[in-house]
Amino acid sequence: MVACAWRNPGPWLVLACLLVSGCASGGSRPLADQQDYSSQAYYRTSMPPWDVSGNLEQTLSAVLRVQVQGFYDTYVFEEGVAPTIDELRGVDSDVLSRSSDEDTSTLIRAATAVLVASVGGRGTLVTTEHGITLPDTTIAFFSSEDLSRSGTRRIQTVS
């Protein structure tokens, strides 16, 4: 047999009265004075209660797109004459002349920046490093290890 907790109906009666009175109220409070948003009706918000559309438009004008462009000369080497890293770092000037093909390519990166200060037509931007930094040299190695002599890997391309 399950015992019922109806012995003290006081808390249940108070709860029922609160529910009934809450559902019966019409919410007939007068509306608060509203600001005129007709001049800048692009942005409306409930927090903060004042018009912030001018601030948002000013912030949006401070967000810029920056673009970085890098030009690379790529040298392609054949398996038999491929240099090593040590040869590339050395003072031997004919290493790049051993290449079988030469190509020029372009790498472009773009990022978003925020203008934090501007004086006299010059500005200070804050952005991410990976969006504006390009490598100065890229190296690709041959994948087969039997091409290496004395444990040194051979370079396939250098840009």
Tab-separated table of C-alpha atoms in Angstrom:
chain	number	residue	atom	x	y	z
A	1	MET	CA	0.000	0.000	0.000
A	2	VAL	CA	1.331	3.439	-0.925
A	3	ALA	CA	1.022	6.166	1.643
A	4	CYS	CA	-0.264	9.457	0.312
A	5	ALA	CA	1.179	12.755	1.550
A	6	TRP	CA	-2.211	14.554	1.730
A	7	ARG	CA	-2.191	14.766	5.492
A	8	ASN	CA	-0.943	18.371	5.438
A	9	PRO	CA	-2.674	20.125	2.477
A	10	GLY	CA	-1.239	23.573	3.360
A	11	PRO	CA	1.774	23.571	0.992
A	12	TRP	CA	-0.274	22.022	-1.821
A	13	LEU	CA	-3.016	24.585	-1.379
A	14	VAL	CA	-0.546	27.493	-1.481
A	15	LEU	CA	1.059	26.086	-4.631
A	16	ALA	CA	-2.316	25.661	-6.333
A	17	CYS	CA	-3.333	29.234	-5.455
A	18	LEU	CA	-0.098	30.607	-6.878
A	19	LEU	CA	-0.561	28.672	-10.109
A	20	VAL	CA	-4.159	29.804	-10.530
A	21	SER	CA	-3.361	33.448	-9.790
A	22	GLY	CA	-0.380	33.388	-12.148
A	23	CYS	CA	-2.428	31.955	-14.999
A	24	ALA	CA	-5.316	34.333	-14.400
A	25	SER	CA	-3.292	37.541	-14.477
A	26	GLY	CA	-3.602	39.316	-17.780
A	27	GLY	CA	-0.216	40.984	-17.688
A	28	SER	CA	-1.783	44.372	-18.195
A	29	ARG	CA	1.261	46.447	-17.331
A	30	PRO	CA	1.752	49.617	-19.370
A	31	LEU	CA	4.424	49.405	-22.041
A	32	ALA	CA	7.660	51.186	-21.264
A	33	ASP	CA	8.558	54.194	-23.335
A	34	GLN	CA	10.278	52.989	-26.489
A	35	GLN	CA	12.996	54.839	-28.347
A	36	ASP	CA	12.565	55.876	-31.933
A	37	TYR	CA	14.572	53.424	-34.058
A	38	SER	CA	13.428	54.845	-37.374
A	39	SER	CA	16.744	56.579	-38.128
A	40	GLN	CA	18.853	53.462	-37.610
A	41	ALA	CA	16.497	50.532	-37.886
A	42	TYR	CA	19.176	48.082	-38.963
A	43	TYR	CA	20.003	46.704	-35.526
A	44	ARG	CA	17.705	46.220	-32.595
A	45	THR	CA	18.621	44.586	-29.367
A	46	SER	CA	17.105	43.899	-25.994
A	47	MET	CA	20.411	44.186	-24.172
A	48	PRO	CA	21.444	47.013	-23.688
A	49	PRO	CA	18.095	48.804	-23.812
A	50	TRP	CA	19.429	51.785	-25.810
A	51	ASP	CA	20.152	51.996	-29.525
A	52	VAL	CA	23.566	50.519	-30.374
A	53	SER	CA	23.263	50.480	-34.156
A	54	GLY	CA	25.698	53.398	-34.539
A	55	ASN	CA	28.301	51.556	-32.465
A	56	LEU	CA	27.820	48.381	-34.504
A	57	GLU	CA	28.174	50.252	-37.784
A	58	GLN	CA	31.338	51.952	-36.508
A	59	THR	CA	32.762	48.592	-35.414
A	60	LEU	CA	31.910	47.017	-38.750
A	61	SER	CA	33.786	49.761	-40.593
A	62	ALA	CA	36.905	48.924	-38.538
A	63	VAL	CA	36.957	45.290	-39.745
A	64	LEU	CA	39.150	44.968	-42.826
A	65	ARG	CA	40.397	42.220	-45.131
A	66	VAL	CA	44.150	42.015	-45.578
A	67	GLN	CA	45.832	39.998	-48.286
A	68	VAL	CA	49.428	38.827	-48.615
A	69	GLN	CA	50.925	37.627	-51.880
A	70	GLY	CA	54.185	35.713	-52.202
A	71	PHE	CA	56.110	34.846	-55.354
A	72	TYR	CA	58.146	31.624	-55.495
A	73	ASP	CA	60.749	30.332	-57.927
A	74	THR	CA	60.529	26.528	-57.833
A	75	TYR	CA	63.471	24.376	-58.885
A	76	VAL	CA	62.789	20.721	-59.779
A	77	PHE	CA	65.626	18.188	-59.588
A	78	GLU	CA	66.055	14.783	-61.246
A	79	GLU	CA	66.807	11.790	-59.060
A	80	GLY	CA	70.419	11.418	-60.119
A	81	VAL	CA	71.524	15.018	-59.507
A	82	ALA	CA	69.267	15.915	-56.578
A	83	PRO	CA	71.087	17.907	-53.886
A	84	THR	CA	70.988	17.355	-50.145
A	85	ILE	CA	70.094	19.902	-47.483
A	86	ASP	CA	73.781	20.391	-46.670
A	87	GLU	CA	74.558	21.118	-50.319
A	88	LEU	CA	71.677	23.593	-50.475
A	89	ARG	CA	72.871	25.408	-47.342
A	90	GLY	CA	76.455	25.486	-48.549
A	91	VAL	CA	78.155	28.190	-50.542
A	92	ASP	CA	78.156	26.094	-53.720
A	93	SER	CA	76.435	28.366	-56.222
A	94	ASP	CA	75.800	25.726	-58.892
A	95	VAL	CA	73.281	23.711	-56.833
A	96	LEU	CA	70.273	25.440	-58.389
A	97	SER	CA	71.814	25.169	-61.855
A	98	ARG	CA	71.482	21.363	-61.568
A	99	SER	CA	67.683	21.680	-61.669
A	100	SER	CA	65.869	20.122	-64.612
A	101	ASP	CA	62.949	22.561	-64.537
A	102	GLU	CA	62.200	25.975	-63.101
A	103	ASP	CA	58.771	27.456	-62.466
A	104	THR	CA	57.372	30.613	-60.880
A	105	SER	CA	54.262	30.432	-58.725
A	106	THR	CA	52.189	32.717	-56.537
A	107	LEU	CA	50.722	32.016	-53.113
A	108	ILE	CA	47.984	34.272	-51.742
A	109	ARG	CA	46.627	34.341	-48.203
A	110	ALA	CA	43.898	36.517	-46.771
A	111	ALA	CA	42.835	37.299	-43.220
A	112	THR	CA	40.511	39.548	-41.283
A	113	ALA	CA	42.043	42.468	-39.417
A	114	VAL	CA	40.650	45.037	-37.009
A	115	LEU	CA	41.724	48.669	-37.224
A	116	VAL	CA	42.601	49.689	-33.656
A	117	ALA	CA	44.183	53.109	-34.301
A	118	SER	CA	44.437	55.538	-37.190
A	119	VAL	CA	46.494	58.735	-37.360
A	120	GLY	CA	47.228	60.748	-40.471
A	121	GLY	CA	46.159	58.111	-42.966
A	122	ARG	CA	48.221	55.381	-41.273
A	123	GLY	CA	46.618	52.642	-39.253
A	124	THR	CA	47.441	49.916	-36.767
A	125	LEU	CA	45.832	46.558	-37.502
A	126	VAL	CA	45.413	43.485	-35.326
A	127	THR	CA	45.196	40.167	-37.191
A	128	THR	CA	46.281	36.529	-36.976
A	129	GLU	CA	49.811	35.497	-37.840
A	130	HIS	CA	48.802	32.458	-39.911
A	131	GLY	CA	46.744	34.712	-42.168
A	132	ILE	CA	49.600	36.971	-43.225
A	133	THR	CA	52.756	34.858	-42.858
A	134	LEU	CA	54.173	32.919	-45.800
A	135	PRO	CA	57.111	30.498	-45.732
A	136	ASP	CA	60.302	31.847	-47.262
A	137	THR	CA	61.463	28.421	-48.465
A	138	THR	CA	59.605	25.158	-49.079
A	139	ILE	CA	61.385	21.875	-49.728
A	140	ALA	CA	59.979	18.548	-50.972
A	141	PHE	CA	62.047	15.372	-50.732
A	142	PHE	CA	62.041	12.228	-52.877
A	143	SER	CA	59.954	9.574	-51.169
A	144	SER	CA	62.137	6.539	-51.894
A	145	GLU	CA	64.904	6.065	-49.362
A	146	ASP	CA	67.142	4.071	-51.717
A	147	LEU	CA	68.063	7.343	-53.469
A	148	SER	CA	69.799	8.664	-50.406
A	149	ARG	CA	73.518	8.273	-50.067
A	150	SER	CA	75.003	7.987	-46.601
A	151	GLY	CA	71.618	8.408	-44.916
A	152	THR	CA	70.961	11.869	-46.364
A	153	ARG	CA	67.661	12.438	-48.132
A	154	ARG	CA	67.670	13.997	-51.590
A	155	ILE	CA	65.650	17.096	-52.476
A	156	GLN	CA	63.026	16.837	-55.208
A	157	THR	CA	61.913	20.487	-55.304
A	158	VAL	CA	62.880	23.688	-53.545
A	159	SER	CA	60.889	26.930	-53.729
